[in-house]
Every structure is written in C-alpha cells, then in structure tokens.
PDB file of C-alpha atoms and ligand atoms in Angstrom:
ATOM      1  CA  UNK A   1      50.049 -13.228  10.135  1.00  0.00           C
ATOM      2  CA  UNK A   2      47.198 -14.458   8.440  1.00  0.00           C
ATOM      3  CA  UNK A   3      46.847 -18.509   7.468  1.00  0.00           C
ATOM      4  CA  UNK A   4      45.709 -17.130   3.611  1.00  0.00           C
ATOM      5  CA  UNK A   5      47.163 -13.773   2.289  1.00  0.00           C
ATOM      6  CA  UNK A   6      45.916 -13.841  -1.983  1.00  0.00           C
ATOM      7  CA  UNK A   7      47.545 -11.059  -3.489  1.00  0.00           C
ATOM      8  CA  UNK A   8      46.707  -9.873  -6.560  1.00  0.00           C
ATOM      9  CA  UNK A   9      45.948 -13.093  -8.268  1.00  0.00           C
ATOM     10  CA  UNK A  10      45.316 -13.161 -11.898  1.00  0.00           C
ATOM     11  CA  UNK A  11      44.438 -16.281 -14.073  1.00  0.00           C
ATOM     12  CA  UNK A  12      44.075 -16.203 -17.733  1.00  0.00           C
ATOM     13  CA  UNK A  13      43.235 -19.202 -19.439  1.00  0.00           C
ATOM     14  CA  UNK A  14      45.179 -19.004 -22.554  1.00  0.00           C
ATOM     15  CA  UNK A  15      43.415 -20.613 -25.752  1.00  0.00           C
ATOM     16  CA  UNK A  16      41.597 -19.971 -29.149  1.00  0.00           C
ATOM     17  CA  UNK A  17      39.735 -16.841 -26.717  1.00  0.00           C
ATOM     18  CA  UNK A  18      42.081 -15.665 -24.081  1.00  0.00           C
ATOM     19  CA  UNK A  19      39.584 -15.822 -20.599  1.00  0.00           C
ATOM     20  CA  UNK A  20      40.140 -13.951 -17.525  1.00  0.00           C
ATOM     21  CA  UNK A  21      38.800 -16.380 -14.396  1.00  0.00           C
ATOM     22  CA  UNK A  22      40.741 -14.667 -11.768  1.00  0.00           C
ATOM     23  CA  UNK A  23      41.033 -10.582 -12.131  1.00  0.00           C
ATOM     24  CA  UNK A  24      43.372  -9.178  -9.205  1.00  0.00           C
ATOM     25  CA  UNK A  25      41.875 -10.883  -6.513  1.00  0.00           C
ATOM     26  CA  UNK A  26      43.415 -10.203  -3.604  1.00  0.00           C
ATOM     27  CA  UNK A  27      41.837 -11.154   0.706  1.00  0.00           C
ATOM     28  CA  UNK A  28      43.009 -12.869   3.491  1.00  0.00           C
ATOM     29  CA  UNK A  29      42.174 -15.303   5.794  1.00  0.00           C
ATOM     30  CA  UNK A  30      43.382 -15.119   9.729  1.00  0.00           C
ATOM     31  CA  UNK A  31      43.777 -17.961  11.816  1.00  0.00           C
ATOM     32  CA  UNK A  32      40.446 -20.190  13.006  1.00  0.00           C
ATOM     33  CA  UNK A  33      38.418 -17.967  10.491  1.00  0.00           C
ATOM     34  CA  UNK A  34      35.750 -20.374   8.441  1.00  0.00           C
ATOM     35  CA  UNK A  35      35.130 -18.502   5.448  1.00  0.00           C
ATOM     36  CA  UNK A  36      32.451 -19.389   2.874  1.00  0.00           C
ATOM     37  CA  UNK A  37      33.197 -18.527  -1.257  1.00  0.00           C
ATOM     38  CA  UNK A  38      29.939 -17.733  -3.269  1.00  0.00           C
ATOM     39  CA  UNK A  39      29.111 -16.505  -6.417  1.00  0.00           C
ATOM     40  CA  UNK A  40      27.448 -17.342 -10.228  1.00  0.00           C
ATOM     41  CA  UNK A  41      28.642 -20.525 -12.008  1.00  0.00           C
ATOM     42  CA  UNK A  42      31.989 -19.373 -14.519  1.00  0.00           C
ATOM     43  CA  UNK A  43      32.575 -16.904 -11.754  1.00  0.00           C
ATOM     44  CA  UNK A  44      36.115 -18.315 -10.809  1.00  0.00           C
ATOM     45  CA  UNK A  45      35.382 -20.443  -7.330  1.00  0.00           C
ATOM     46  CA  UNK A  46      37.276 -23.107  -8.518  1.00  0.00           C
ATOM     47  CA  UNK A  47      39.869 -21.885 -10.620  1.00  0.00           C
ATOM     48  CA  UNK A  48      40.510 -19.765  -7.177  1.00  0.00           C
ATOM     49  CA  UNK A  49      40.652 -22.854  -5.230  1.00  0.00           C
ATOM     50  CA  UNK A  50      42.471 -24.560  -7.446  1.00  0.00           C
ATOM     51  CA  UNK A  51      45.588 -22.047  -7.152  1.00  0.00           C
ATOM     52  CA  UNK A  52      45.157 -22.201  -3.883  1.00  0.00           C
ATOM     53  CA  UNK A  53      45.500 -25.938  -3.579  1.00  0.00           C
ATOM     54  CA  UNK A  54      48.901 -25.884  -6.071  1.00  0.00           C
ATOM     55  CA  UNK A  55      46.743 -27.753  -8.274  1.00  0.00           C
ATOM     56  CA  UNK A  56      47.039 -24.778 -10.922  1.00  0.00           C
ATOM     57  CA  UNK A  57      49.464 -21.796 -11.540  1.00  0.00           C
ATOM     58  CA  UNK A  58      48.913 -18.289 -11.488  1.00  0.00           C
ATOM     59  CA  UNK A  59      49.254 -16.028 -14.259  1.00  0.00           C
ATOM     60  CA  UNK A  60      50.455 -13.345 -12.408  1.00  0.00           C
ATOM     61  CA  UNK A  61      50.335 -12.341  -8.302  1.00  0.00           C
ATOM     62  CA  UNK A  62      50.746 -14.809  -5.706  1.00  0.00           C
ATOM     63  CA  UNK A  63      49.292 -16.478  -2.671  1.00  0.00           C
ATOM     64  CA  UNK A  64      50.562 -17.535   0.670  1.00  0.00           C
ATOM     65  CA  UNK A  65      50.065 -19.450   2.880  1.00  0.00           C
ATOM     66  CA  UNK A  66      51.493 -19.266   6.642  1.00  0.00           C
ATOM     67  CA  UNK A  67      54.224 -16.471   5.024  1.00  0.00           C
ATOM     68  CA  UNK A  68      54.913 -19.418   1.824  1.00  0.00           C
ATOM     69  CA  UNK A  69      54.657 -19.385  -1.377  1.00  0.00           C
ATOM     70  CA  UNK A  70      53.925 -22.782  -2.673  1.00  0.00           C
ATOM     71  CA  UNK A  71      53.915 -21.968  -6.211  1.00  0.00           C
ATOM     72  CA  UNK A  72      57.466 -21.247  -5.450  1.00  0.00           C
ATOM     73  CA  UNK A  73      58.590 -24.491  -4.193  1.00  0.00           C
ATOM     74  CA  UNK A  74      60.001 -27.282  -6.462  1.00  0.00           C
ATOM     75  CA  UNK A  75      57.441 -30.769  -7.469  1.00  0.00           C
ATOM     76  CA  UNK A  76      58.431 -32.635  -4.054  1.00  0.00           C
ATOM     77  CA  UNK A  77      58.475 -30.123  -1.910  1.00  0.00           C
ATOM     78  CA  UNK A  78      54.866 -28.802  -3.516  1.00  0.00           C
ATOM     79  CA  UNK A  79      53.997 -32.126  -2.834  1.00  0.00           C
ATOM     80  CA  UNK A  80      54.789 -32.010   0.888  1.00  0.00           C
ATOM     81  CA  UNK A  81      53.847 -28.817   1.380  1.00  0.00           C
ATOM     82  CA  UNK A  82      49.992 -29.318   0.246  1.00  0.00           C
ATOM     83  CA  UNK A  83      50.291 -32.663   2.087  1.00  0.00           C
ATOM     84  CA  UNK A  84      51.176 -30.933   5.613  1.00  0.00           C
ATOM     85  CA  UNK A  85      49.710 -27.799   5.396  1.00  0.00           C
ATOM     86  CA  UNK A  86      45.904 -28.536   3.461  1.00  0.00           C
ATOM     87  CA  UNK A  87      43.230 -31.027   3.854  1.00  0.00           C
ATOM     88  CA  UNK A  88      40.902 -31.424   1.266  1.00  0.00           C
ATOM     89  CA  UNK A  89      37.112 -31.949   1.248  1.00  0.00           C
ATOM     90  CA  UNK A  90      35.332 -32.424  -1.984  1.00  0.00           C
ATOM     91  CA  UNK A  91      31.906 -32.553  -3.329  1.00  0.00           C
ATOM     92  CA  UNK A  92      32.469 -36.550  -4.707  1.00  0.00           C
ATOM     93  CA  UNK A  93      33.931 -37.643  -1.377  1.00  0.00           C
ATOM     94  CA  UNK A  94      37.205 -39.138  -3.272  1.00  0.00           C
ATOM     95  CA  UNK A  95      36.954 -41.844  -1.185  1.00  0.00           C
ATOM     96  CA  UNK A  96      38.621 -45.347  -2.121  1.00  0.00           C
ATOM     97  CA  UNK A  97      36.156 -48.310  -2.239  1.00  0.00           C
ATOM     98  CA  UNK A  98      38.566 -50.912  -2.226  1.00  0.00           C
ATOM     99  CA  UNK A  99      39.551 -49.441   2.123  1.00  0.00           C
ATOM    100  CA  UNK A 100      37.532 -49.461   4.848  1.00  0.00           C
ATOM    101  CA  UNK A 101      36.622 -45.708   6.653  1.00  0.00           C
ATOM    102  CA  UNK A 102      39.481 -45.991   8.766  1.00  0.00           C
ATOM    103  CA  UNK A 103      42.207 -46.955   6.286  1.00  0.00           C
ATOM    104  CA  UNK A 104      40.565 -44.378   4.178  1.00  0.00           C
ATOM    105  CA  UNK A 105      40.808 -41.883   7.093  1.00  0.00           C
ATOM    106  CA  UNK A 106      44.421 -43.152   7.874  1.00  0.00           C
ATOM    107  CA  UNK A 107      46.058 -42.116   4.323  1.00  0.00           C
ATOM    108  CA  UNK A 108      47.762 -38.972   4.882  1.00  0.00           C
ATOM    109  CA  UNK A 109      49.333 -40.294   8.309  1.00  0.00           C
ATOM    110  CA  UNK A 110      50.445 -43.640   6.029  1.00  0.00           C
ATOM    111  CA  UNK A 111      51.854 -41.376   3.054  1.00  0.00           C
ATOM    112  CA  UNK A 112      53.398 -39.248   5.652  1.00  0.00           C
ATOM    113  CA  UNK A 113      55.212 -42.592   7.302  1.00  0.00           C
ATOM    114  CA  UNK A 114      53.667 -42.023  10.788  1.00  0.00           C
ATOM    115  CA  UNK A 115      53.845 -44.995  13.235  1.00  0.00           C
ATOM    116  CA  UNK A 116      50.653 -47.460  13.955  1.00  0.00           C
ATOM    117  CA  UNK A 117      50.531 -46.312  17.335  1.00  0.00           C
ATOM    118  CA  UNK A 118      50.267 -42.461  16.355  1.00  0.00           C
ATOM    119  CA  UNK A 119      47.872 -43.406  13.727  1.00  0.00           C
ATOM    120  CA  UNK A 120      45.281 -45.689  15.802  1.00  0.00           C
ATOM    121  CA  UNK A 121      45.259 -43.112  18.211  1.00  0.00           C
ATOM    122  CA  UNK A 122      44.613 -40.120  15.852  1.00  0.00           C
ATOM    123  CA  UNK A 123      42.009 -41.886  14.054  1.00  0.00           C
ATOM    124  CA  UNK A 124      40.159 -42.738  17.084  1.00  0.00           C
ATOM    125  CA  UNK A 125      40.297 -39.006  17.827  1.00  0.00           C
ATOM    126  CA  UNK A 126      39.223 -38.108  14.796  1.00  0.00           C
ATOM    127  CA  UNK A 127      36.336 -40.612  14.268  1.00  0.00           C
ATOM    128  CA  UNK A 128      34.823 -38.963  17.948  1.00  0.00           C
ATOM    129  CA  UNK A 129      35.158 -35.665  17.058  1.00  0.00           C
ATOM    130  CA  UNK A 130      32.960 -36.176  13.845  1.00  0.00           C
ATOM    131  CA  UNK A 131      30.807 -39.592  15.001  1.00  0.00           C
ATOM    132  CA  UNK A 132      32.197 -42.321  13.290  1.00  0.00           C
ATOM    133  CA  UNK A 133      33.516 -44.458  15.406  1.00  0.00           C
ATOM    134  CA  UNK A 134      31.236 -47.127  15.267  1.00  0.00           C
ATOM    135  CA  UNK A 135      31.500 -47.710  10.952  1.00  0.00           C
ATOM    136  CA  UNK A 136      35.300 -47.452  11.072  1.00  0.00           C
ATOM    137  CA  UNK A 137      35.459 -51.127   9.886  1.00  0.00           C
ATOM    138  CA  UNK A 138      32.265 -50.580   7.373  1.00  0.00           C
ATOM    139  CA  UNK A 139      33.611 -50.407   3.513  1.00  0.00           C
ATOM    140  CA  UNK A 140      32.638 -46.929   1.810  1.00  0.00           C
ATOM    141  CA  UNK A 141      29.728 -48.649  -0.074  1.00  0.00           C
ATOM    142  CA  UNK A 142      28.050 -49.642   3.259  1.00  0.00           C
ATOM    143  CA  UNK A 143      27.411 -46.568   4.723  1.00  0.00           C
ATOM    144  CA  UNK A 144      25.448 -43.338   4.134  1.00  0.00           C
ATOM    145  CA  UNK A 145      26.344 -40.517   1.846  1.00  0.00           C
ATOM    146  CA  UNK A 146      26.289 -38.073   5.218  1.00  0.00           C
ATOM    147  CA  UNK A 147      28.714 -40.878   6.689  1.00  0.00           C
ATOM    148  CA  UNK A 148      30.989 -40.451   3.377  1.00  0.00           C
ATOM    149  CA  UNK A 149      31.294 -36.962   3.818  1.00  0.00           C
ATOM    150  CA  UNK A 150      32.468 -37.256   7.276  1.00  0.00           C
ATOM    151  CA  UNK A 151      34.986 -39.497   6.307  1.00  0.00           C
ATOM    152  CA  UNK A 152      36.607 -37.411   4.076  1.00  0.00           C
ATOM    153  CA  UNK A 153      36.619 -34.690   6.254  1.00  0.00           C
ATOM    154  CA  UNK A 154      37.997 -36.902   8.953  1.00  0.00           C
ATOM    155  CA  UNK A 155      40.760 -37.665   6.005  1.00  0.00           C
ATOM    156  CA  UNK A 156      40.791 -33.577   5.570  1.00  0.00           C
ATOM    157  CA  UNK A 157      41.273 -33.482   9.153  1.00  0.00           C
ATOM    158  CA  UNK A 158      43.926 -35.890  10.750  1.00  0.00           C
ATOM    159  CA  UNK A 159      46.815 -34.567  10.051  1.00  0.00           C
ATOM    160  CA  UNK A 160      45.879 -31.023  11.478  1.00  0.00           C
ATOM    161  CA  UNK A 161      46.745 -28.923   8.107  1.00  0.00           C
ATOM    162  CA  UNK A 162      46.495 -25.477   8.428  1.00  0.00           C
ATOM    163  CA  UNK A 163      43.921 -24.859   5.994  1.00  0.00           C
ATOM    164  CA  UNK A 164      41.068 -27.064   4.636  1.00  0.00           C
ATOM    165  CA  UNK A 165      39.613 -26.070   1.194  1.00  0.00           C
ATOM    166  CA  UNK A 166      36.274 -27.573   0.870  1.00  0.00           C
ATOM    167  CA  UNK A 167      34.804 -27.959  -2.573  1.00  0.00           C
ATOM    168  CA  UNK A 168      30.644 -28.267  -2.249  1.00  0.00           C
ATOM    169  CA  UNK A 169      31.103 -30.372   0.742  1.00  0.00           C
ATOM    170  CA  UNK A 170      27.068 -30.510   0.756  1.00  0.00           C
ATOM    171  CA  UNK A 171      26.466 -30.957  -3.452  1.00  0.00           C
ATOM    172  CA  UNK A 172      25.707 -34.475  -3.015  1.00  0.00           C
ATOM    173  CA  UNK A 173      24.060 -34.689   0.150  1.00  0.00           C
ATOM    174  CA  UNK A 174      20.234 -34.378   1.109  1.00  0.00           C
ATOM    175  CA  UNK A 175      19.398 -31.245   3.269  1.00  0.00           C
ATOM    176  CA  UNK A 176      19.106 -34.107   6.759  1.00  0.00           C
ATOM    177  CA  UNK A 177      23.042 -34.986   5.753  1.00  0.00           C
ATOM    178  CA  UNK A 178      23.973 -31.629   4.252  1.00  0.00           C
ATOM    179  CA  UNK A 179      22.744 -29.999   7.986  1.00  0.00           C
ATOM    180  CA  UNK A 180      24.627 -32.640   9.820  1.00  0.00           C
ATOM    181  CA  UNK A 181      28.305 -31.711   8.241  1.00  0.00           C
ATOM    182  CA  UNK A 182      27.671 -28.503   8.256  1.00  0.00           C
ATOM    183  CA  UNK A 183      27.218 -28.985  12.079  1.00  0.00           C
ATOM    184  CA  UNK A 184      30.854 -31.030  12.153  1.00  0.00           C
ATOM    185  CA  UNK A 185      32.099 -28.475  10.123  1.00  0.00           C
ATOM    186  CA  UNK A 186      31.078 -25.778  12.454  1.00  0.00           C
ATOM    187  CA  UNK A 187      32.132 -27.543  15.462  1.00  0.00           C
ATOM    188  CA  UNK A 188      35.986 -27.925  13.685  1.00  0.00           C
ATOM    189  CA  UNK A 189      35.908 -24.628  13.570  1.00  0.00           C
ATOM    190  CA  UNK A 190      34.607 -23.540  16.972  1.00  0.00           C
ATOM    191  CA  UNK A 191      36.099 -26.530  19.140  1.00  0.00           C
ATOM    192  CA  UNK A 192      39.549 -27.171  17.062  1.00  0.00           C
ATOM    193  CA  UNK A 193      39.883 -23.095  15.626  1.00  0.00           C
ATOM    194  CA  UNK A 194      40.140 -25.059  12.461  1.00  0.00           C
ATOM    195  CA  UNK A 195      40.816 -22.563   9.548  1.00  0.00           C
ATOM    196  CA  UNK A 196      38.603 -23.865   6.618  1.00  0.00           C
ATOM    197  CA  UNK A 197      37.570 -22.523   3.273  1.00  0.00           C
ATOM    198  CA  UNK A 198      34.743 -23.826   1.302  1.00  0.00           C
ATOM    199  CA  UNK A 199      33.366 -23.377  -1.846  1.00  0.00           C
ATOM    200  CA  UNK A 200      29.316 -23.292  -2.094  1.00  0.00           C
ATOM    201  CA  UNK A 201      26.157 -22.685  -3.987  1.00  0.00           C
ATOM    202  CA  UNK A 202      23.939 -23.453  -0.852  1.00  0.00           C
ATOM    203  CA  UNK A 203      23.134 -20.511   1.172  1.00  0.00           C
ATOM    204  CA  UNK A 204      22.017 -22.406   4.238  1.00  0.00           C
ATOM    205  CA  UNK A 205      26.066 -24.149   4.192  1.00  0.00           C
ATOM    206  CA  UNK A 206      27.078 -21.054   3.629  1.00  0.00           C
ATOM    207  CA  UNK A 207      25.498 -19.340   6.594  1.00  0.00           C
ATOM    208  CA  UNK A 208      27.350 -21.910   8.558  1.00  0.00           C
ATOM    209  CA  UNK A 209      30.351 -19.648   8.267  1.00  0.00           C
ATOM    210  CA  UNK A 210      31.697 -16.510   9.919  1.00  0.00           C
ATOM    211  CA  UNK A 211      32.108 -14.905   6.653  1.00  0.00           C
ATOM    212  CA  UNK A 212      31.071 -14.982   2.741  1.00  0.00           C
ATOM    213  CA  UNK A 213      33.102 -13.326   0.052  1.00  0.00           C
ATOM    214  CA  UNK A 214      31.134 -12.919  -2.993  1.00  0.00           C
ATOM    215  CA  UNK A 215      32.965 -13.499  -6.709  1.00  0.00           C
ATOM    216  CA  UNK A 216      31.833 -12.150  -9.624  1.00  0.00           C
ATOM    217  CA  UNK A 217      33.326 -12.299 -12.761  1.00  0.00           C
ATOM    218  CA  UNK A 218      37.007 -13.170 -11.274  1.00  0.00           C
ATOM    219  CA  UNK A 219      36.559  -9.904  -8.904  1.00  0.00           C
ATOM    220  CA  UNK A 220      35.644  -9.699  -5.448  1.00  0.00           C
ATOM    221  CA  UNK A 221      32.206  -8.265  -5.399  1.00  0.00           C
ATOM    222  CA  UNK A 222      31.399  -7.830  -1.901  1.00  0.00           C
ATOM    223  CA  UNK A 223      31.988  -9.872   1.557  1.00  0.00           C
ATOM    224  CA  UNK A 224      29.396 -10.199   4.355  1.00  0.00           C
ATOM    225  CA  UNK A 225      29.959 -10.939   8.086  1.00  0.00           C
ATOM    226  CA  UNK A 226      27.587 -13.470  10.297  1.00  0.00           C
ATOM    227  CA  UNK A 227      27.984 -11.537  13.493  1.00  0.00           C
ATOM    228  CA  UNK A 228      24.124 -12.179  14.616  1.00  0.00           C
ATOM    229  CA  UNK A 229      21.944 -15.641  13.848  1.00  0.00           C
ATOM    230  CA  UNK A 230      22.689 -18.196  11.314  1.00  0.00           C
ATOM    231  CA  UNK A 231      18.798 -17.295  10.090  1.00  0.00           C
ATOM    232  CA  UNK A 232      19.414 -14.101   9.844  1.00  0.00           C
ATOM    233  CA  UNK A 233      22.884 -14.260   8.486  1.00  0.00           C
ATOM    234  CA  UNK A 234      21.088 -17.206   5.879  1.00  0.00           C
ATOM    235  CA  UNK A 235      18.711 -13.950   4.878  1.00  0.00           C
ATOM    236  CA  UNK A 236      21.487 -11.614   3.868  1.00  0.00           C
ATOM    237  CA  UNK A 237      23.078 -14.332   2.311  1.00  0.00           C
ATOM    238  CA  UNK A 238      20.110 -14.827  -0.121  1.00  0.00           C
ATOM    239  CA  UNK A 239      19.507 -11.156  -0.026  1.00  0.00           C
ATOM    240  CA  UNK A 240      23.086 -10.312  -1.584  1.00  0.00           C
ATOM    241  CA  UNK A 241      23.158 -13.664  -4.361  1.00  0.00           C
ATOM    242  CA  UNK A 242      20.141 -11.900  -5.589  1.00  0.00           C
ATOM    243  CA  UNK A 243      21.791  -8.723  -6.319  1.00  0.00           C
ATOM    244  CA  UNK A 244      24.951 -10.778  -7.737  1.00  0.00           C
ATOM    245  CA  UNK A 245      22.754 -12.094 -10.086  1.00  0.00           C
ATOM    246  CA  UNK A 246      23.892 -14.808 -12.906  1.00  0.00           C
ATOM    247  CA  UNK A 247      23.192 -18.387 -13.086  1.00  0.00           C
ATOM    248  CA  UNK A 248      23.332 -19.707  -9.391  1.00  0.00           C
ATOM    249  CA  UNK A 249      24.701 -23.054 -11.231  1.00  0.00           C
TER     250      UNK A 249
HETATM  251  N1  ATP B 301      40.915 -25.279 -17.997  1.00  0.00           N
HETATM  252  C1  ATP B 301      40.231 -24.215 -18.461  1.00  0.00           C
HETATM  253  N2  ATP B 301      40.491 -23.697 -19.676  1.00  0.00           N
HETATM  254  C2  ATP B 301      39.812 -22.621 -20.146  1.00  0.00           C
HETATM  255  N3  ATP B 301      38.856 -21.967 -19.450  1.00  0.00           N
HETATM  256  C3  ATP B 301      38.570 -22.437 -18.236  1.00  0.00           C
HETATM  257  C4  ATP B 301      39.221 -23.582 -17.668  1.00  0.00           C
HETATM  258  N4  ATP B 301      38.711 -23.801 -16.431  1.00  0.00           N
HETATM  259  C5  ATP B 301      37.778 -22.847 -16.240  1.00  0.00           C
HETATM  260  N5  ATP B 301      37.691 -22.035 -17.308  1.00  0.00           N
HETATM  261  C6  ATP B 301      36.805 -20.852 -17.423  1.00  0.00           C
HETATM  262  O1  ATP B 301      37.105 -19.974 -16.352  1.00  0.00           O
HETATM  263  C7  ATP B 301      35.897 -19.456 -15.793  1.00  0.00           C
HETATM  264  C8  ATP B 301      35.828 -19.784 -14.319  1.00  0.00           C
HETATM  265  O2  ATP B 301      35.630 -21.174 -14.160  1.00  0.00           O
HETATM  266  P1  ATP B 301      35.455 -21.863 -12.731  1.00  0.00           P
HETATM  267  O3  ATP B 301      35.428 -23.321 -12.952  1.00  0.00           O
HETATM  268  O4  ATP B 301      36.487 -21.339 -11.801  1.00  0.00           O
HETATM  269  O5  ATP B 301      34.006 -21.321 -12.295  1.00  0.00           O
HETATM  270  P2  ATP B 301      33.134 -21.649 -11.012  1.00  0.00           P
HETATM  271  O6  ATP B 301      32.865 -20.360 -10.330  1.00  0.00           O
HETATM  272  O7  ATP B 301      33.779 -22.713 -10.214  1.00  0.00           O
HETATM  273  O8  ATP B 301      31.771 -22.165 -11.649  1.00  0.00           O
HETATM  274  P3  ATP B 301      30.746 -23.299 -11.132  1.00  0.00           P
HETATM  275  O9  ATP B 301      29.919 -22.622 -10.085  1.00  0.00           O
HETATM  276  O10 ATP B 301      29.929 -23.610 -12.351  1.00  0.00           O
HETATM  277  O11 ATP B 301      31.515 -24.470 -10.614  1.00  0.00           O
HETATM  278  C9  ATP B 301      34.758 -20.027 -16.621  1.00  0.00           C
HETATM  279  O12 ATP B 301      34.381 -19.079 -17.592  1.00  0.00           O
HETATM  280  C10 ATP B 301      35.355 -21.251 -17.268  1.00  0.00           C
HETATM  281  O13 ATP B 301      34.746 -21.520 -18.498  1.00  0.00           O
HETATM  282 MG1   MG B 302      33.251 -24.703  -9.734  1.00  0.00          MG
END
C-alpha cells in the first residue's frame, strides 16, 4: 500500500471568479520514495500540499494516507493524526526564537507527552543524524540559516511520521547551505527510507530526489525518474521546466 494514494483531487476556490487550483489530480507515493513537486508559480504546489497536510479541504476526491482519510476524521483526531503521521519542513524555518535548537527540536515529543528520558535520547539521535549536536544549546538567532533548516527538519523528523511535506526547504538558503540539506535530506531518505515530499522551484534540490512530478495548471503534466546521475537527472530536470513553460516564480 502506498504511504500517499491522491485520488482525483479537485480544488476550486470559490469567490467573485470561481478558480480551479487542483483539476483531478490523482498519483501515489510508495514507501521510502523522495519525490520532488515542480511546476510554474499559480500552478497548484501549495494548494496540493496544503490538502495534503489537512490544512485545507478538498472540493471533491480524496487523499490518503497509510489507507486514511484525514479529511474524514473529526478536529482532534485531525489534529493527532497530522501530528503522528507528518513532519513538516518549511521554507521560513517556523522556528521559535524564544527556545533553544533542542527544545525547538523536542516539540512534537513534548505535545505528544513523551517522557524526558525518550526525548533526550531521540534528540541526541536526531541532532547526529543531521550534525547538530554541538549548537543544541545555541538560541535560533545564533546560528546559521543552513543550521535553521536542519533544525526544523530535525523537528520534521523526531517523531518518525510517515510522510514529511517539505515546502522550499532551500528558498532561503545560499546554494553552500541549500547543497548541505539537500545532502541530509538525501541521506533521510537513503539511510532512514524516510518518505518525503517537497515542494521546489530549484532544479538542483530537485534533482536530489528519485522522482519529479510536474504540475501545470492544477493537472499533472508529466513525471520524470532519476535512475542515472544527479547531473544528469539536474539536465532533464531543466530540460522538461523549459517545455512547462510559465513564470518559474
Ligand atoms: N485562498 C485562495 N483563494 C483563492 N485563490 C487562491 C487561494 N490560494 C491560491 N489561490 C489560487 O490558486 C492557484 C494555485 O495557487 P498555489 O498557491 O497553489 O500555487 P503555487 O503553485 O504554489 O505557486 P507559487 O509557485 O507561486 O508558490 C493560483 O492561481 C492562486 O491564485
Ligand atoms: Mg506556492
């Protein structure tokens, strides 16, 4: 069963002009797959990930995830259910200045009422696996906007959800930081069989993954597979956003 099954998802915004942003999309996404989202801006990236997350409703079809359907659920248990089963990574970090990296790190295991003993121990984990363990104490305004990033995908990360959505991960970062969380990223995914989807204009992040849908105009337009190099993977990546077309945003 796959992690992701979208099945004919539709989403109309309803206003003074009625606007289509999702038009029967329907993929999935198996187990330990990393799969990369592209396409123009206005496409529908984030209204997509945004019904995936429960943060919006469909109009009409539905999405799963691990055989669920969240939009089904009542407000708590839509609550716990995008709590347990996704991690989020966004392109402004969301993290809270006011904590240090590890209390920031901590906050799904502290929502979630784990003990201190099962958190210390799963942050430590977690803060290896992506190399932070030495600014765990730091404040999030004393460290680098690479670090930041790896924070909140340690936050993504530590309670093992079975999906992370990943909004422009790399939009704020310079192509040095952008190249190292890619690299985490990749690693999740290759060492942990994390299943991650991620939202991106940058081709290089995007050749990161094992596969790239395309969206245009709410529709699926094509999907590519890495198979051989990154590089070459990167050049059919740029290859294919030029026959998309649009506003690369
Ligand atoms: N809340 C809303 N109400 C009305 N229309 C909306 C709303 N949110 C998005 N749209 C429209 O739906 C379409 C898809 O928007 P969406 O934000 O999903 O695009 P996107 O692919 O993420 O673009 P970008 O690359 O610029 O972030 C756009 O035409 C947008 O104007
Ligand atoms: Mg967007």
């Amino acid at each position: 069963m796959p992690i992701l099954e979208v099945k004919q998802l539709t989403k109309i915004y309803e206003g003074r002009v009625a606007h289509k942003a999702l038009d029967n999309m329907q993929f999935a996404v198996g187990r330990g797959e990393f799969v990369g989202i592209m396409g123009p801006s206005g496409s529908g990236k984030t209204t997509l990930l945004n019904v995936i997350a429960t943060i919006d409703e469909p109009t009409s079809g539905e999405i799963r995830i691990n055989g669920r359907n969240p939009h089904a659920l009542g407000k708590r248990e839509t609550a716990l259910f995008r709590r347990r089963e996704l991690g989020f990574v966004f392109q402004h970090f969301n993290l809270l200045d006011s904590l240090t990296v590890e209390e920031n790190i901590v906050l799904p295991l502290s929502l979630d009422g784990a003990s201190v003993e099962e958190m210390e121990r799963k942050v430590r984990q977690t803060a290896d696996k992506l190399g932070i363990a030495g600014i765990l104490g730091k404040r999030t305004y004393e460290i680098s906007g690479g670090q930041m990033q790896r924070t909140a995908i340690a936050r993504a990360l530590i309670h093992k959800p079975s999906l992370i959505l990943a909004d422009e991960p790399t939009g704020n970062l310079d192509s040095k930081a952008s190249t190292e969380v890619m690299e985490q990223l990749r690693a999740l995914h290759t060492e942990e069989a994390a299943t991650i989807l991620m939202v991106t204009h940058d081709a290089v992040a995007a050749s990161y993954c094992g596969r790239v849908i395309f969206i245009k105009d709410g529709k699926i337009y094509n999907e590519i597979y890495r198979g051989e190099s990154r590089q070459a993977f990167f050049q059919r990546i740029i290859d294919m956003l030029s026959l998309l077309g649009g506003r690369p945003a």
